[in-house]
Amino acid sequence: MSTRLRLATVLLTASLLLPLRPAQAQLAGHGGPVRALAVSVDGRTVLSGSFDTAAIRWSLATETAEQVLRFHSGAVNAAAFLGDGRMATAGADGQIAIWTPGRPQPDQIVEGHAGPIVALAVSPDTSKLASASWDNTVRISSLSDGGTRVLHGHSQGVNGVAFAPNGQSLVSVGYDLTVRIWPLPDGSPETIMMPAPLNVVAISPDGEIVTGAADGKLRMITDGRETGEVTVAAKPIVALAISQDGALLATGAIDGTVAIVDRKARGVMRTLAGLAAPVWSVAFLPDGATLLTGGSDGKIRRWNALTGAAIGSNVLGTPADPLAAYAGDHGAEIFRACVACHTLSETEVQRAGPTLAGLFGRKIASLPGYRFSDALKAMDIVWTPETVSKLFEIGPNAYTPGTKMPEQHIGSAADRRALTDFLARATSK
C-alpha cells in the first residue's frame, strides 16, 4: 500500500475535528467524504463524487439533488462535465463512467487502468478525457472514437492531470516528485523534479502550472522552471482549484485548511474557518468569486472567496454523537472507530459502508442497495459474533480479500467480545 493511500485510509477513519465556528452547508446528501467537485460551464449544476461510491448531480438554484448516480464499486474520486452536456465519473475501481443527465445507467464505461483513478481532465476542445491513476499511468481517451493513448513514465502513483489552455500539452504530477509535461498528440515528456510529493495540479489561462504538494506548499512553473512558491497549510494539500480568470487559487488540505491565494501576488489572501478535516475537494463557480468545498462530513459548502463569508442559510452545528445513547458501553467505544463508515440503523443517512442493521445472520455482500465487490459476493461467510471477531483478529485484508474496508485489528479477545456483544444489541433493533 502506498504512503498516500495509507495516509488517506487513516484520515478517513479518524475522528472529525471540531469546527472553529459554524459553517454553511447547502448540499447535504453524501454518506462519506466528498472527494470530487465539478461545475458546469453555465455554473448552474454541480457534480460531486464521494467515498460512499455515489456521484450526485445538484442544482445550485434549488440547492437540491437532481440525480444520484450509482455505478462504481469504490470511492468516486474524480468528476467532470463534458462538452456535450454529459458527465464523467471515475473512482477507486479503476473505471470511468460516462453519463447523460437523467439516465439511470452510464452510456459508456471506459476501462484500462489497473489501479484507482484519482483525477480527470477534459481537453479545451472537449474531444479528449485524461485520467490519472495510482497504477503510475495517465490515459488520454478520445470521446469521439474511443481511441486511447497510455502515458508511461511516473514511478509512483499519478495524482493530478491538466490540459494546457492551448491544448498542445498535458501536465501530470505524482507522488514520485515529478511534473511531466507531455506534448500532444505524441512525444516524450519534459520532466521537472520537485522537492516534495505532488498531489494536485492546475493550469492558469496564461499557461502557468500550479502544483500542490505534501509539504503544504503551492509551486508555480513557467517555461519549465519554478517561478513561485506559497505556503498555504501545515499539512498536505489534497485539493486545488483555479478561478476562470486565473486570478485566484483555492486549496484544501488534510488539516481542514482552505486557503484563498492571489496567484499573481504569490500570497494567501485569507483562510476559511469552520470546516471539518480533511477538505478533499474545491471548485470555483464561473463568477470567480464563489467557492465550493467538499468535506469529510459529506457536506458541500458555498463561500464568497473574496470576503471569506459563508453563503447560505443552513447552519451546521457540531454533529450529534451517534453513540451518545451508549455512553459507558465499552463495546460502543471500540465501535467508535467504525462510525465514519457504518450506521447501526437503516433510518440513518447512508455512510461510506453498508449499514450494520440486522447484521448477525446475514450473508456477506448480500445487503440490497449497496454495491459490493465481486470478490466479496463470491465468499461463503455469514456474519455472526464469531465471524466478526475473526475479521478483526486477523484483519479485513486477510479474512475478506478484495474488501474496501480499511485494514484494522483488535488484538484483545476481550475487546473483540465487547464489540460483538455491543453489535448484537445495537443492530437488532
Coordinates of C-alpha atoms in Angstrom, one line a residue:
M1 CA 0.0 0.0 0.0
S2 CA 1.4 3.4 -1.0
T3 CA 2.2 6.1 1.6
R4 CA -0.5 8.3 0.3
L5 CA -3.1 5.5 0.3
R6 CA -2.1 4.7 3.9
L7 CA -2.5 8.3 4.8
A8 CA -5.9 8.6 3.2
T9 CA -7.1 5.4 4.9
V10 CA -6.0 6.6 8.4
L11 CA -7.6 10.0 7.9
L12 CA -10.9 8.7 6.5
T13 CA -11.4 6.6 9.6
A14 CA -10.2 9.2 12.1
S15 CA -12.4 11.4 14.2
L16 CA -13.5 14.7 12.7
L17 CA -12.0 17.9 14.2
L18 CA -14.4 20.3 15.9
P19 CA -15.2 23.3 13.7
L20 CA -13.8 26.7 14.7
R21 CA -17.3 28.3 14.1
P22 CA -20.5 27.2 12.3
A23 CA -20.2 26.9 8.6
Q24 CA -22.9 26.8 5.9
A25 CA -23.9 23.6 4.1
Q26 CA -26.4 23.8 1.3
L27 CA -25.8 20.5 -0.4
A28 CA -26.1 17.5 2.0
G29 CA -26.7 14.1 0.7
H30 CA -23.5 12.1 0.6
G31 CA -22.7 9.4 3.2
G32 CA -19.0 9.9 3.1
P33 CA -16.2 12.4 2.3
V34 CA -16.8 14.4 -0.8
R35 CA -13.7 13.5 -2.9
A36 CA -14.6 15.4 -6.1
L37 CA -16.4 18.5 -7.3
A38 CA -17.1 19.7 -10.9
V39 CA -19.1 22.7 -12.0
S40 CA -21.0 23.0 -15.3
V41 CA -20.0 25.7 -17.8
D42 CA -23.1 27.8 -17.0
G43 CA -22.5 27.5 -13.3
R44 CA -26.0 26.1 -12.6
T45 CA -25.1 22.5 -11.9
V46 CA -22.6 20.7 -9.7
L47 CA -21.4 17.1 -9.9
S48 CA -19.9 15.6 -6.8
G49 CA -18.3 12.3 -6.1
S50 CA -17.9 10.6 -2.7
F51 CA -16.2 7.9 -0.7
D52 CA -19.7 6.4 -0.4
T53 CA -19.4 5.2 -4.0
A54 CA -22.0 7.6 -5.4
A55 CA -22.0 10.7 -7.5
I56 CA -24.7 13.3 -7.2
R57 CA -25.9 15.9 -9.8
W58 CA -27.0 19.0 -7.9
S59 CA -29.0 22.1 -8.9
L60 CA -27.4 25.2 -7.3
A61 CA -30.6 27.2 -8.0
T62 CA -32.7 25.0 -5.8
E63 CA -29.9 23.5 -3.7
T64 CA -31.3 20.0 -4.2
A65 CA -30.0 16.7 -5.7
E66 CA -31.4 16.2 -9.2
Q67 CA -29.9 12.7 -9.7
V68 CA -27.9 10.2 -7.7
L69 CA -25.5 8.2 -10.0
R70 CA -24.6 4.7 -8.8
F71 CA -22.2 2.6 -10.7
H72 CA -18.8 2.5 -9.2
S73 CA -17.8 -0.2 -6.7
G74 CA -15.4 2.1 -4.9
A75 CA -15.0 5.7 -3.9
V76 CA -15.8 8.2 -6.6
N77 CA -12.5 10.2 -6.7
A78 CA -13.0 12.4 -9.8
A79 CA -15.8 14.1 -11.8
A80 CA -16.0 16.2 -14.9
F81 CA -18.5 17.8 -17.2
L82 CA -18.0 17.0 -20.9
G83 CA -18.6 19.4 -23.7
D84 CA -21.8 17.9 -24.9
G85 CA -23.7 18.1 -21.6
R86 CA -22.7 14.6 -20.5
M87 CA -20.7 13.9 -17.3
A88 CA -17.8 11.6 -16.4
T89 CA -17.1 10.0 -13.1
A90 CA -14.1 7.8 -12.1
G91 CA -13.0 6.0 -9.0
A92 CA -11.2 3.5 -6.9
D93 CA -12.5 0.7 -9.1
G94 CA -10.3 2.0 -12.0
Q95 CA -13.2 2.7 -14.3
I96 CA -14.6 5.8 -15.9
A97 CA -18.4 6.1 -16.4
I98 CA -19.9 8.5 -19.0
W99 CA -23.4 9.7 -18.1
T100 CA -26.2 11.5 -19.8
P101 CA -28.2 13.6 -17.3
G102 CA -31.5 11.8 -16.3
R103 CA -30.4 8.3 -17.4
P104 CA -30.0 5.8 -14.6
Q105 CA -27.1 4.0 -16.0
P106 CA -23.9 5.1 -17.8
D107 CA -23.8 5.4 -21.6
Q108 CA -20.3 4.1 -21.7
I109 CA -17.7 2.5 -19.5
V110 CA -14.0 3.3 -20.1
E111 CA -11.6 0.6 -18.8
G112 CA -7.9 0.1 -18.9
H113 CA -6.4 1.4 -15.6
A114 CA -5.1 -1.2 -13.2
G115 CA -5.5 1.0 -10.1
P116 CA -7.7 3.7 -8.6
I117 CA -8.3 6.7 -10.8
V118 CA -7.9 9.9 -8.8
A119 CA -8.2 12.8 -11.3
L120 CA -9.8 13.6 -14.6
A121 CA -9.3 16.5 -17.1
V122 CA -11.2 17.5 -20.2
S123 CA -9.3 18.9 -23.2
P124 CA -10.0 22.5 -24.2
D125 CA -11.8 21.3 -27.4
T126 CA -13.7 18.8 -25.2
S127 CA -12.6 15.9 -27.6
K128 CA -10.4 14.1 -25.0
L129 CA -10.6 12.9 -21.4
A130 CA -7.4 12.4 -19.5
S131 CA -7.3 10.2 -16.3
A132 CA -4.6 9.9 -13.7
S133 CA -4.2 6.7 -11.7
W134 CA -2.3 5.1 -8.9
D135 CA -1.2 2.4 -11.5
N136 CA 1.5 5.0 -12.4
T137 CA 0.0 5.9 -15.7
V138 CA -2.0 8.6 -17.4
R139 CA -4.5 7.6 -20.1
I140 CA -5.9 10.0 -22.8
S141 CA -9.2 8.7 -24.2
S142 CA -10.9 10.1 -27.3
L143 CA -14.5 10.9 -26.6
S144 CA -15.4 10.5 -30.3
D145 CA -13.8 7.3 -31.5
G146 CA -12.8 5.6 -28.2
G147 CA -9.0 5.6 -29.0
T148 CA -6.6 5.7 -26.1
R149 CA -3.0 6.8 -25.6
V150 CA -1.3 5.5 -22.4
L151 CA 1.5 7.7 -20.9
H152 CA 4.2 5.8 -19.0
G153 CA 6.9 7.4 -17.0
H154 CA 5.9 8.1 -13.5
S155 CA 7.4 5.7 -11.0
Q156 CA 4.7 6.1 -8.4
G157 CA 1.0 7.0 -8.4
V158 CA -0.1 9.8 -10.6
N159 CA -2.3 12.1 -8.5
G160 CA -3.2 15.0 -10.9
V161 CA -3.6 15.8 -14.5
A162 CA -4.5 19.0 -16.5
F163 CA -4.5 20.1 -20.1
A164 CA -2.7 23.3 -21.2
P165 CA -5.2 26.0 -22.3
N166 CA -3.9 25.8 -25.9
G167 CA -4.5 22.0 -25.9
Q168 CA -0.9 21.4 -27.1
S169 CA 0.3 19.6 -24.0
L170 CA -0.9 17.7 -20.9
V171 CA 0.6 18.0 -17.5
S172 CA 0.7 15.2 -14.9
V173 CA 2.0 15.2 -11.3
G174 CA 2.7 12.3 -9.0
Y175 CA 4.0 11.0 -5.7
D176 CA 7.4 10.5 -7.4
L177 CA 8.1 14.2 -7.0
T178 CA 7.8 14.9 -10.7
V179 CA 5.9 17.2 -13.0
R180 CA 5.7 15.8 -16.5
I181 CA 4.7 17.9 -19.5
W182 CA 3.6 15.7 -22.4
P183 CA 3.4 17.2 -25.9
L184 CA 0.3 16.4 -27.8
P185 CA -0.6 14.4 -29.9
D186 CA 2.6 12.5 -29.0
G187 CA 6.2 12.8 -28.0
S188 CA 8.4 12.4 -24.9
P189 CA 7.7 14.4 -21.8
E190 CA 9.7 17.2 -20.2
T191 CA 10.3 16.1 -16.6
I192 CA 10.7 18.6 -13.7
M193 CA 11.8 17.4 -10.3
M194 CA 10.2 19.0 -7.3
P195 CA 11.1 18.9 -3.6
A196 CA 8.0 17.1 -2.3
P197 CA 5.4 14.6 -3.5
L198 CA 2.7 16.2 -5.6
N199 CA -1.0 15.6 -5.1
V200 CA -2.8 18.1 -7.4
V201 CA -2.2 20.3 -10.4
A202 CA -4.0 23.2 -12.2
I203 CA -3.0 25.4 -15.2
S204 CA -3.9 29.1 -15.4
P205 CA -5.3 30.7 -18.6
D206 CA -1.9 32.2 -19.3
G207 CA -0.3 28.7 -19.1
E208 CA 1.3 28.8 -15.7
I209 CA 1.4 25.4 -14.0
V210 CA 0.4 25.3 -10.3
T211 CA 1.1 22.3 -8.2
G212 CA 0.0 21.4 -4.6
A213 CA 2.3 19.2 -2.6
A214 CA 2.5 17.0 0.5
D215 CA 4.5 19.7 2.3
G216 CA 1.6 22.2 2.2
K217 CA 3.1 24.4 -0.5
L218 CA 2.0 25.6 -3.8
R219 CA 4.7 25.8 -6.5
M220 CA 4.4 27.6 -9.8
I221 CA 6.1 26.6 -13.0
T222 CA 6.5 28.7 -16.2
D223 CA 8.6 27.6 -19.3
G224 CA 9.9 24.6 -17.5
R225 CA 11.2 26.3 -14.4
E226 CA 9.9 27.1 -10.9
T227 CA 8.8 30.7 -10.7
G228 CA 7.0 30.9 -7.4
E229 CA 6.1 29.3 -4.1
V230 CA 3.4 29.9 -1.5
T231 CA 3.0 28.0 1.8
V232 CA -0.8 27.5 2.4
A233 CA -1.0 24.8 5.1
A234 CA 0.9 22.8 7.6
K235 CA -0.3 19.5 6.2
P236 CA -0.5 18.0 2.7
I237 CA -2.6 19.9 0.0
V238 CA -5.1 17.4 -1.5
A239 CA -7.4 19.8 -3.4
L240 CA -6.7 22.7 -5.8
A241 CA -8.9 24.9 -8.0
I242 CA -8.2 28.0 -10.1
S243 CA -10.7 30.7 -10.9
Q244 CA -11.8 31.0 -14.5
D245 CA -9.9 34.3 -14.9
G246 CA -6.8 32.8 -13.3
A247 CA -6.6 35.4 -10.6
L248 CA -7.4 33.2 -7.6
L249 CA -6.3 29.8 -6.4
A250 CA -8.1 27.8 -3.7
T251 CA -6.6 24.9 -1.8
G252 CA -7.9 22.2 0.5
A253 CA -5.6 20.4 3.0
I254 CA -5.6 17.4 5.2
D255 CA -5.9 19.5 8.3
G256 CA -9.1 21.3 7.1
T257 CA -7.3 24.4 5.9
V258 CA -8.9 26.1 2.9
A259 CA -6.7 28.9 1.6
I260 CA -7.6 31.6 -1.0
V261 CA -4.4 32.7 -2.8
D262 CA -3.7 35.7 -5.1
R263 CA -1.8 33.9 -7.8
K264 CA 0.0 37.0 -9.2
A265 CA 0.9 38.4 -5.8
R266 CA 2.0 34.9 -4.6
G267 CA 0.3 35.4 -1.3
V268 CA -2.5 33.9 0.9
M269 CA -5.5 36.4 0.9
R270 CA -7.4 34.6 3.6
T271 CA -8.0 31.2 5.2
L272 CA -11.6 29.9 5.6
A273 CA -12.6 28.5 9.0
G274 CA -15.3 26.2 10.2
L275 CA -14.6 23.1 8.1
A276 CA -14.1 19.5 9.2
A277 CA -10.8 17.9 8.3
P278 CA -9.7 17.0 5.7
V279 CA -11.1 19.0 2.8
W280 CA -10.9 16.7 -0.2
S281 CA -12.3 19.0 -3.0
V282 CA -12.7 22.6 -4.0
A283 CA -14.2 24.2 -7.1
F284 CA -14.8 27.8 -8.3
L285 CA -18.1 28.9 -9.9
P286 CA -17.7 30.8 -13.2
D287 CA -18.1 34.1 -11.5
G288 CA -14.7 33.6 -9.9
A289 CA -15.9 34.8 -6.5
T290 CA -17.9 31.8 -5.3
L291 CA -16.1 28.7 -4.0
L292 CA -17.4 25.3 -3.2
T293 CA -15.7 23.0 -0.7
G294 CA -16.3 19.3 -0.1
G295 CA -15.5 17.9 3.3
S296 CA -15.1 14.7 5.3
D297 CA -18.5 15.1 6.7
G298 CA -20.2 14.6 3.3
K299 CA -21.3 18.2 3.0
I300 CA -20.7 20.7 0.2
R301 CA -20.4 24.3 1.3
R302 CA -20.5 27.6 -0.6
W303 CA -18.3 30.6 0.2
N304 CA -17.6 34.1 -1.0
A305 CA -13.9 33.7 -1.9
L306 CA -13.4 37.5 -1.9
T307 CA -14.6 38.0 1.6
G308 CA -14.4 34.6 3.2
A309 CA -18.0 34.7 4.2
A310 CA -20.1 31.6 4.1
I311 CA -23.1 31.7 1.8
G312 CA -26.4 30.1 2.6
S313 CA -28.9 29.6 5.3
N314 CA -28.4 26.1 6.6
V315 CA -26.2 26.4 9.6
L316 CA -24.3 23.3 10.5
G317 CA -23.6 22.9 14.2
T318 CA -21.5 20.3 16.0
P319 CA -22.6 16.9 14.7
A320 CA -24.6 14.8 17.1
D321 CA -22.8 11.9 18.6
P322 CA -24.3 8.7 17.1
L323 CA -23.2 6.7 20.1
A324 CA -24.5 9.1 22.8
A325 CA -27.1 6.6 23.8
Y326 CA -24.4 4.1 24.6
A327 CA -22.3 6.2 27.0
G328 CA -20.2 4.0 29.2
D329 CA -20.5 0.9 27.0
H330 CA -17.0 -0.5 26.3
G331 CA -18.1 -2.2 23.1
A332 CA -19.6 1.1 21.8
E333 CA -16.2 2.9 22.4
I334 CA -14.5 0.2 20.4
F335 CA -17.1 0.6 17.7
R336 CA -16.4 4.4 17.6
A337 CA -13.7 3.9 15.0
C338 CA -16.3 2.4 12.7
V339 CA -18.9 5.2 12.7
A340 CA -17.2 7.1 9.9
C341 CA -18.3 4.3 7.5
H342 CA -21.2 2.4 9.1
T343 CA -24.6 3.1 10.7
L344 CA -26.4 0.9 13.2
S345 CA -29.8 1.7 11.9
E346 CA -31.5 1.7 8.5
T347 CA -33.1 5.1 9.4
E348 CA -29.7 6.9 9.5
V349 CA -28.2 8.6 6.4
Q350 CA -26.1 6.2 4.5
R351 CA -22.3 6.5 5.1
A352 CA -19.4 5.1 3.1
G353 CA -20.0 1.5 4.1
P354 CA -23.2 -0.6 4.3
T355 CA -25.5 -0.3 7.3
L356 CA -25.0 -2.8 10.0
A357 CA -28.7 -3.0 10.9
G358 CA -29.7 -6.7 11.1
L359 CA -26.0 -7.7 10.7
F360 CA -25.9 -11.1 12.5
G361 CA -27.3 -13.9 10.4
R362 CA -26.8 -12.0 7.1
K363 CA -24.6 -13.4 4.4
I364 CA -21.6 -11.3 3.4
A365 CA -22.2 -8.8 0.5
S366 CA -26.0 -9.6 0.4
L367 CA -27.4 -6.3 1.6
P368 CA -29.7 -4.8 -1.1
G369 CA -28.9 -1.4 -2.4
Y370 CA -25.1 -1.4 -1.7
R371 CA -22.5 -2.2 -4.4
F372 CA -20.2 -4.9 -3.1
S373 CA -17.1 -6.1 -4.9
D374 CA -17.3 -9.4 -6.9
A375 CA -14.7 -10.8 -4.5
L376 CA -17.0 -10.4 -1.5
K377 CA -20.0 -11.7 -3.4
A378 CA -18.2 -14.9 -4.0
M379 CA -17.4 -15.6 -0.3
D380 CA -19.3 -18.0 1.8
I381 CA -19.4 -16.1 5.1
V382 CA -22.4 -15.4 7.3
W383 CA -21.9 -12.6 9.9
T384 CA -22.1 -14.0 13.4
P385 CA -20.3 -12.9 16.6
E386 CA -17.6 -15.5 15.8
T387 CA -17.0 -14.4 12.2
V388 CA -16.9 -10.7 13.1
S389 CA -14.4 -11.5 15.8
K390 CA -12.3 -13.4 13.3
L391 CA -12.5 -10.4 10.9
F392 CA -10.8 -8.1 13.5
E393 CA -8.5 -10.8 14.8
I394 CA -6.6 -11.4 11.5
G395 CA -7.7 -8.2 9.7
P396 CA -10.1 -7.5 6.8
N397 CA -7.4 -7.9 4.0
A398 CA -6.7 -11.5 5.2
Y399 CA -10.2 -12.6 6.1
T400 CA -12.1 -10.8 3.3
P401 CA -9.6 -10.2 0.4
G402 CA -11.0 -7.7 -2.1
T403 CA -12.7 -5.6 0.6
K404 CA -12.7 -1.8 0.6
M405 CA -12.6 -1.8 4.4
P406 CA -9.6 -0.1 5.9
E407 CA -7.1 -2.6 7.5
Q408 CA -7.5 -2.7 11.3
H409 CA -7.0 -5.3 14.0
I410 CA -8.3 -5.8 17.6
G411 CA -5.7 -7.8 19.4
S412 CA -7.6 -8.3 22.6
A413 CA -10.1 -11.2 22.7
A414 CA -11.9 -9.4 25.5
D415 CA -12.3 -6.3 23.3
R416 CA -13.5 -8.3 20.4
R417 CA -16.1 -9.9 22.6
A418 CA -17.2 -6.5 23.9
L419 CA -17.6 -5.3 20.3
T420 CA -19.7 -8.3 19.1
D421 CA -21.8 -8.1 22.3
F422 CA -22.5 -4.4 21.5
L423 CA -23.3 -5.1 17.9
A424 CA -25.7 -7.8 18.9
R425 CA -27.6 -5.3 21.0
A426 CA -27.3 -2.3 18.7
T427 CA -28.0 -3.8 15.3
S428 CA -31.0 -6.0 16.2
K429 CA -33.4 -3.1 17.0

